[in-house]
XYZ file of C-alpha atoms in Angstrom:
477
model
C 19.164 17.963 71.712
C 16.003 16.415 70.305
C 15.929 14.285 67.169
C 14.687 17.093 64.946
C 17.406 19.493 66.116
C 20.078 16.830 65.557
C 18.844 16.327 61.999
C 18.899 20.071 61.354
C 22.332 20.663 62.875
C 24.250 17.522 61.831
C 24.758 16.445 58.201
C 26.203 12.933 58.027
C 26.439 13.160 54.225
C 29.184 15.752 54.505
C 32.262 14.533 52.661
C 30.269 12.375 50.251
C 30.115 13.942 46.764
C 26.623 14.591 45.403
C 27.822 14.773 41.808
C 30.207 12.482 39.955
C 31.147 11.463 36.411
C 30.944 8.070 34.674
C 33.107 7.569 31.576
C 31.333 5.566 28.872
C 32.670 4.240 25.546
C 29.934 4.404 22.928
C 31.580 1.959 20.514
C 31.935 -1.050 22.815
C 29.333 0.163 25.397
C 31.597 -0.244 28.423
C 32.193 1.903 31.509
C 35.586 2.893 32.891
C 36.473 1.440 36.260
C 39.554 3.330 37.476
C 42.392 3.148 36.929
C 42.158 1.513 33.498
C 39.622 -1.327 33.439
C 36.616 -1.170 31.123
C 33.618 -3.241 32.257
C 30.286 -4.134 30.670
C 27.259 -2.910 32.620
C 23.624 -2.424 31.649
C 21.494 0.457 32.899
C 20.128 -0.151 36.428
C 22.189 -3.317 36.743
C 24.050 -4.557 39.797
C 27.389 -4.044 38.014
C 26.601 -0.382 37.284
C 25.455 0.192 40.880
C 28.726 -1.274 42.167
C 30.680 0.996 39.837
C 28.733 4.073 41.030
C 29.314 3.273 44.716
C 33.054 2.873 44.110
C 33.092 6.431 42.761
C 31.941 7.844 46.125
C 34.976 8.254 48.353
C 33.297 9.108 51.688
C 31.152 5.972 51.968
C 33.790 4.168 54.026
C 33.124 6.542 56.940
C 29.394 5.730 57.175
C 27.250 2.611 57.185
C 25.436 1.955 53.904
C 21.920 0.620 54.501
C 20.337 0.698 51.055
C 21.142 1.816 47.519
C 19.036 1.868 44.370
C 18.503 3.649 41.081
C 16.051 6.470 40.425
C 14.556 6.235 36.955
C 15.894 8.696 34.393
C 15.518 9.007 30.643
C 18.010 6.690 28.904
C 19.131 9.495 26.559
C 19.545 12.071 29.339
C 23.139 11.032 30.120
C 22.228 11.098 33.806
C 22.246 8.279 36.351
C 20.697 8.958 39.776
C 21.310 6.761 42.796
C 19.305 6.909 46.035
C 21.372 6.078 49.140
C 20.374 5.360 52.735
C 23.205 5.689 55.266
C 23.663 5.629 59.066
C 26.280 7.178 61.316
C 26.784 7.569 65.072
C 26.798 11.302 65.849
C 26.683 11.276 69.671
C 27.065 8.609 72.308
C 24.411 5.953 71.701
C 22.830 8.166 69.040
C 22.659 6.898 65.449
C 21.346 9.153 62.702
C 19.915 7.822 59.441
C 19.666 9.957 56.318
C 18.486 9.484 52.716
C 20.036 11.479 49.864
C 20.586 11.334 46.096
C 23.766 11.312 44.014
C 23.710 12.320 40.367
C 26.207 10.838 37.906
C 26.887 12.467 34.551
C 27.707 9.974 31.763
C 30.635 11.376 29.808
C 31.820 9.907 26.522
C 35.366 8.605 26.336
C 36.966 6.114 23.955
C 38.670 3.060 25.400
C 42.132 2.056 24.217
C 40.862 -0.705 21.943
C 38.367 1.545 20.187
C 41.010 4.250 19.869
C 43.310 1.858 18.037
C 40.459 0.836 15.762
C 39.685 4.471 14.938
C 43.365 5.198 14.261
C 43.713 2.169 11.922
C 46.226 0.688 14.359
C 43.965 -2.270 14.899
C 46.259 -4.976 16.220
C 49.227 -5.643 18.431
C 49.538 -9.377 17.775
C 48.642 -11.632 14.863
C 48.422 -15.421 14.597
C 49.220 -16.596 11.060
C 47.906 -20.134 10.608
C 49.092 -22.033 7.524
C 48.963 -25.542 6.054
C 50.758 -26.503 2.850
C 48.077 -28.659 1.241
C 45.941 -28.304 -1.882
C 42.572 -28.203 -0.080
C 40.824 -26.419 2.786
C 39.210 -29.379 4.582
C 41.403 -29.021 7.668
C 40.577 -25.319 7.985
C 36.866 -26.020 7.551
C 36.988 -28.404 10.507
C 39.155 -26.025 12.515
C 36.693 -23.208 11.841
C 33.873 -25.257 13.394
C 36.003 -26.016 16.468
C 36.765 -22.312 16.906
C 33.062 -21.448 16.665
C 32.026 -24.157 19.125
C 34.559 -23.097 21.780
C 34.162 -19.361 20.988
C 37.943 -19.066 20.640
C 37.621 -16.071 18.288
C 35.840 -13.764 20.743
C 38.895 -11.499 21.294
C 39.828 -11.049 17.622
C 39.703 -7.604 16.056
C 39.808 -9.014 12.542
C 39.989 -12.383 10.764
C 41.488 -12.441 7.278
C 41.470 -15.406 4.898
C 44.621 -15.872 2.820
C 45.643 -18.307 0.106
C 47.152 -20.954 2.393
C 45.428 -20.235 5.689
C 43.849 -17.695 8.051
C 45.204 -14.693 9.994
C 43.769 -13.801 13.427
C 44.412 -10.243 14.637
C 44.330 -9.258 18.323
C 44.595 -6.066 20.337
C 46.770 -7.642 23.051
C 49.598 -10.158 23.051
C 48.103 -12.400 25.735
C 45.000 -12.911 23.579
C 47.148 -14.178 20.701
C 49.025 -16.517 23.060
C 45.690 -17.904 24.243
C 44.690 -18.603 20.624
C 47.993 -20.378 19.914
C 47.479 -22.577 22.970
C 43.973 -23.461 21.789
C 45.226 -24.378 18.314
C 47.988 -26.536 19.808
C 45.354 -28.522 21.711
C 43.194 -29.315 18.657
C 45.650 -29.748 15.747
C 49.300 -30.894 15.472
C 51.318 -27.791 14.679
C 54.488 -25.864 15.397
C 54.941 -22.110 15.669
C 57.584 -19.441 16.003
C 57.383 -15.910 17.383
C 58.739 -12.669 15.970
C 58.378 -9.074 17.058
C 58.685 -5.708 15.347
C 59.505 -2.436 17.083
C 56.889 0.195 16.263
C 57.900 3.098 18.512
C 60.041 3.866 21.542
C 59.956 6.669 24.099
C 63.577 7.627 24.830
C 62.592 9.454 28.018
C 60.764 6.590 29.711
C 62.319 3.686 27.740
C 58.827 2.384 26.934
C 58.715 0.452 23.640
C 55.740 -0.472 21.494
C 55.971 -3.813 19.665
C 53.857 -5.820 17.255
C 54.067 -9.587 17.714
C 53.604 -12.238 15.033
C 52.959 -15.928 15.756
C 53.556 -18.026 12.643
C 51.878 -21.418 13.079
C 52.080 -24.267 10.584
C 49.814 -27.321 10.705
C 51.323 -30.636 9.683
C 50.550 -31.412 5.992
C 48.755 -34.662 6.873
C 44.969 -34.805 6.490
C 42.260 -37.379 6.892
C 42.282 -40.280 4.352
C 45.866 -39.516 3.319
C 48.236 -42.360 2.485
C 51.555 -42.066 4.346
C 54.757 -44.067 4.542
C 56.405 -43.827 7.963
C 60.177 -43.640 8.342
C 61.681 -46.840 9.700
C 62.614 -45.284 13.066
C 59.099 -43.927 13.600
C 57.539 -47.308 12.744
C 59.854 -49.046 15.220
C 58.737 -46.647 17.977
C 55.159 -47.909 17.534
C 55.916 -51.611 17.962
C 57.389 -52.181 14.505
C 54.114 -51.273 12.824
C 53.743 -51.497 9.061
C 55.225 -48.420 7.354
C 52.401 -48.035 4.826
C 49.398 -46.572 6.700
C 46.330 -44.398 6.179
C 45.316 -41.399 8.293
C 41.929 -41.889 9.955
C 41.658 -38.727 12.038
C 43.472 -35.523 12.956
C 43.301 -34.123 16.489
C 46.225 -32.876 18.572
C 48.014 -35.918 17.147
C 47.957 -37.866 13.863
C 45.896 -41.074 14.068
C 47.177 -43.730 11.656
C 45.793 -47.195 10.858
C 47.329 -50.322 9.366
C 44.599 -51.855 7.186
C 46.324 -55.279 7.209
C 46.384 -55.799 10.993
C 44.087 -53.033 12.394
C 47.087 -51.755 14.384
C 46.960 -48.053 15.200
C 49.558 -45.370 15.862
C 49.062 -41.902 17.354
C 51.915 -39.698 16.166
C 52.311 -36.637 18.397
C 53.603 -33.293 17.176
C 57.017 -33.884 18.764
C 57.362 -37.324 17.186
C 56.306 -36.026 13.777
C 58.815 -33.185 13.605
C 61.586 -35.445 14.916
C 61.199 -37.684 11.849
C 58.861 -35.811 9.482
C 57.057 -37.479 6.598
C 54.824 -36.213 3.796
C 51.600 -37.695 2.419
C 51.978 -39.820 -0.699
C 48.353 -39.544 -1.742
C 45.313 -37.483 -0.807
C 41.579 -37.744 -1.408
C 41.925 -36.373 -4.944
C 44.214 -39.233 -6.003
C 41.866 -42.009 -4.830
C 40.264 -44.349 -7.369
C 36.713 -45.723 -7.344
C 36.350 -49.496 -6.969
C 33.362 -51.837 -7.028
C 33.045 -54.463 -4.300
C 32.541 -57.975 -5.663
C 32.813 -60.028 -2.481
C 33.579 -59.559 1.232
C 35.101 -62.264 3.468
C 35.297 -61.322 7.197
C 38.422 -62.658 8.930
C 37.389 -62.253 12.571
C 39.559 -59.549 14.227
C 37.525 -56.528 15.354
C 38.781 -53.270 16.845
C 36.108 -50.677 17.555
C 34.216 -49.956 14.370
C 36.913 -51.605 12.218
C 36.441 -55.224 11.121
C 39.253 -57.005 9.291
C 38.219 -58.652 6.033
C 39.361 -59.702 2.565
C 37.640 -57.756 -0.206
C 37.411 -58.636 -3.911
C 37.294 -55.389 -5.882
C 37.540 -54.187 -9.458
C 38.114 -50.748 -10.865
C 34.963 -48.982 -11.965
C 36.850 -47.718 -15.025
C 37.692 -51.314 -16.065
C 34.076 -52.428 -16.481
C 33.620 -53.360 -20.102
C 37.367 -53.340 -20.798
C 38.920 -56.208 -18.812
C 38.196 -58.686 -16.039
C 41.010 -57.649 -13.664
C 40.058 -58.338 -10.034
C 42.069 -57.474 -6.905
C 41.954 -59.235 -3.552
C 42.983 -56.901 -0.757
C 42.744 -56.743 2.997
C 40.657 -53.953 4.486
C 39.286 -52.568 7.740
C 35.818 -51.851 6.280
C 34.287 -55.277 6.881
C 31.452 -53.850 8.971
C 30.032 -51.582 6.261
C 30.994 -53.129 2.907
C 28.656 -55.446 0.980
C 28.848 -56.868 -2.544
C 27.786 -54.214 -5.015
C 28.977 -51.273 -2.920
C 31.365 -48.616 -4.146
C 34.555 -47.889 -2.256
C 37.366 -45.367 -2.664
C 40.988 -46.391 -2.379
C 44.533 -46.018 -3.622
C 45.582 -47.977 -6.709
C 49.192 -48.844 -5.906
C 49.501 -51.030 -9.004
C 49.284 -47.997 -11.294
C 50.390 -45.202 -8.974
C 53.787 -43.564 -9.176
C 54.930 -42.040 -5.868
C 57.955 -39.806 -5.525
C 58.912 -40.985 -2.034
C 62.297 -42.367 -1.003
C 60.936 -44.296 1.975
C 58.286 -45.948 -0.203
C 60.860 -46.866 -2.840
C 62.955 -48.641 -0.188
C 60.086 -51.030 0.686
C 59.959 -54.525 -0.733
C 57.634 -54.401 -3.741
C 56.564 -58.018 -3.228
C 55.082 -57.179 0.185
C 53.039 -54.221 -1.058
C 49.311 -54.618 -1.768
C 47.887 -53.659 -5.139
C 44.990 -51.729 -3.604
C 44.438 -49.972 -0.257
C 40.779 -49.262 0.459
C 40.046 -46.150 2.499
C 36.341 -45.399 2.701
C 32.935 -46.358 1.393
C 31.498 -43.980 -1.175
C 27.951 -43.197 -2.253
C 27.845 -42.543 -6.020
C 24.115 -41.770 -5.837
C 25.040 -38.412 -4.298
C 26.481 -37.252 -7.608
C 23.165 -37.907 -9.356
C 20.779 -36.548 -6.745
C 20.259 -32.913 -5.931
C 19.199 -33.421 -2.347
C 18.966 -30.350 -0.112
C 20.315 -30.782 3.409
C 18.157 -30.057 6.427
C 21.164 -28.830 8.411
C 23.819 -26.175 8.081
C 27.061 -24.928 9.615
C 28.018 -21.508 10.849
C 31.019 -19.661 9.455
C 33.484 -17.133 10.790
C 33.163 -13.550 9.608
C 36.372 -13.558 7.576
C 37.787 -10.768 5.454
C 38.972 -12.118 2.115
C 42.440 -11.192 0.951
C 42.382 -8.849 -2.044
C 44.998 -10.933 -3.875
C 42.983 -14.156 -3.580
C 41.674 -15.204 -7.042
C 38.171 -15.970 -5.854
C 36.663 -16.661 -9.285
C 39.314 -19.194 -10.237
C 39.247 -21.025 -6.897
C 35.499 -20.911 -6.304
C 34.882 -24.393 -7.758
C 37.680 -25.890 -5.651
C 36.389 -24.233 -2.472
C 32.844 -25.475 -3.097
C 34.160 -28.995 -3.727
C 36.145 -28.948 -0.464
C 33.058 -27.781 1.422
C 30.956 -30.561 -0.121
C 33.550 -33.211 0.828
C 33.670 -31.838 4.374
C 29.877 -32.011 4.691
C 29.951 -35.608 3.475
C 32.543 -36.412 6.125
C 30.210 -34.973 8.753
C 27.281 -37.084 7.531
C 29.329 -40.292 7.447
C 31.276 -39.954 10.709
C 29.302 -39.685 13.991
C 32.545 -39.171 15.927
C 33.335 -36.098 13.829
C 29.804 -34.727 14.340
C 30.162 -34.966 18.105
C 33.012 -32.422 18.109
C 31.213 -29.607 16.266
C 27.868 -27.765 16.380
C 25.291 -28.526 13.681
C 22.232 -26.304 13.258
C 18.834 -26.922 11.750
C 18.186 -25.308 8.393
C 14.891 -23.427 8.311
C 14.959 -22.888 4.550
C 15.138 -26.615 3.809
C 12.980 -27.491 0.849
C 14.263 -30.886 -0.217
C 13.668 -31.902 -3.776
C 12.095 -35.341 -3.768
C 14.261 -36.637 -6.606
C 15.978 -39.271 -4.480
C 13.200 -41.827 -4.867
C 13.253 -41.532 -8.658
C 16.688 -43.114 -8.831
C 16.700 -46.889 -8.809
C 19.624 -47.206 -6.410
C 19.299 -49.072 -3.115
C 21.970 -46.972 -1.382
C 20.953 -45.588 1.963
C 22.692 -42.247 2.189
C 23.990 -41.383 5.674
C 21.995 -38.603 7.288
C 22.144 -36.573 10.477
C 19.314 -37.108 12.948
C 17.358 -34.191 14.382
C 18.615 -35.056 17.892
C 22.140 -34.087 16.804
C 21.104 -30.647 15.522
C 20.841 -27.407 17.459
C 18.242 -24.692 17.059
C 19.843 -21.503 15.833
C 19.176 -18.605 18.193
C 17.272 -15.776 16.512
C 17.316 -12.350 18.123
C 13.924 -10.638 18.000
C 14.377 -6.935 17.291
C 10.764 -6.172 18.115
C 10.146 -5.448 21.761
C 7.462 -7.196 23.810
C 5.374 -4.042 23.813
C 5.216 -4.112 20.009
C 4.022 -7.721 20.015
C 1.365 -6.872 22.603
C 0.143 -3.940 20.546
C -0.191 -6.163 17.471
C -2.193 -8.716 19.460
C -4.501 -5.979 20.729
C -5.073 -4.721 17.196
C -6.015 -8.224 16.035
C -8.513 -8.550 18.907
């Protein structure tokens, strides 16, 4: 037989369907890949072409030479694929044929969208809590979640009085979130499950899982008093310490010797301790004199500081001499925040057991910038926030001032600590119109600022297509 007769008599496309169906979820814009996997694929993309070829069962009997899309209207619900195949029909005779396959896009909801439509939006929830009077830890944790995109699988995020709830459509997604939180903050958690339904014929049960996580109640700049056993585990360190940083462990510092201790989650819950003082209980002092002593560890320089309470000016001449780790940044005339142990009254059994003669009168924590309270200086940077749903029972009006104060303190921490800035994403603020009132004040304080090199440009999605921009340019010409 000649070539033309072979082409007329033999059809190598027999057994390959010319029509097929693609199931598409309109809510999440994903296609169904049998048996139960939903994949993201754009029109005329390589992923969609792979999905279409997997739908054709007879392709394994022929040799596929080429495959490509034929343009169709996007709203036509039709996808056409042009295929070129080869097959050996007789001895040493290979026949090549080109044909089209039409796919009909049929709407079908995926399981996740079905649960959303039925108000059964979650199968697992992570309840994150911390028993403190401020939200500074959660503000930092929110920036870590945004930087690492750890919230991508959440179906909902709800803000509560003492923490945040993360809702997920699958249990493994909640477990992944708990593992992420364990790597960035010291915490413990427990798991509980609730039976929702059970099929007595197939013994298939439907559960909802709850992961209750609690962050340790220790925050940055807190004053703590370690139990004797815990202090002995860290080389007999001084029991009265300040917290310098919170990561997956608690970083503590002895201001008298510059000795440090990293308390892990396991060590903390073996001998737990509570903070004696927080940032709200610190007192403002004025630096009268600074005497460096020599020892240096990183950015900490040991020194003796002569300070007086800002509230005592004009009343008495009481001066305190204390040892501090802020020798590198303190100068006479500066303002510093610290704990006034001479007047404080702590309800702590471990602290009461210490020898009062060995306790300092003042523990300095951080340098402060009082000029900030007088100047209304707009920041040229900003932070992103999670799209949280606020709890209906949360008294927003009563707590609004406290929340704004916590946010302001957190932003000051970012400006003052380069190490903290390196762990989060900071974006440039386009609507920055700084009021030039800083120069009117007669203070010589140099407020810490964030350089432009440390900021990121926020990505803006242009809704106008390139054709629209071209048309506008043509009209202007």
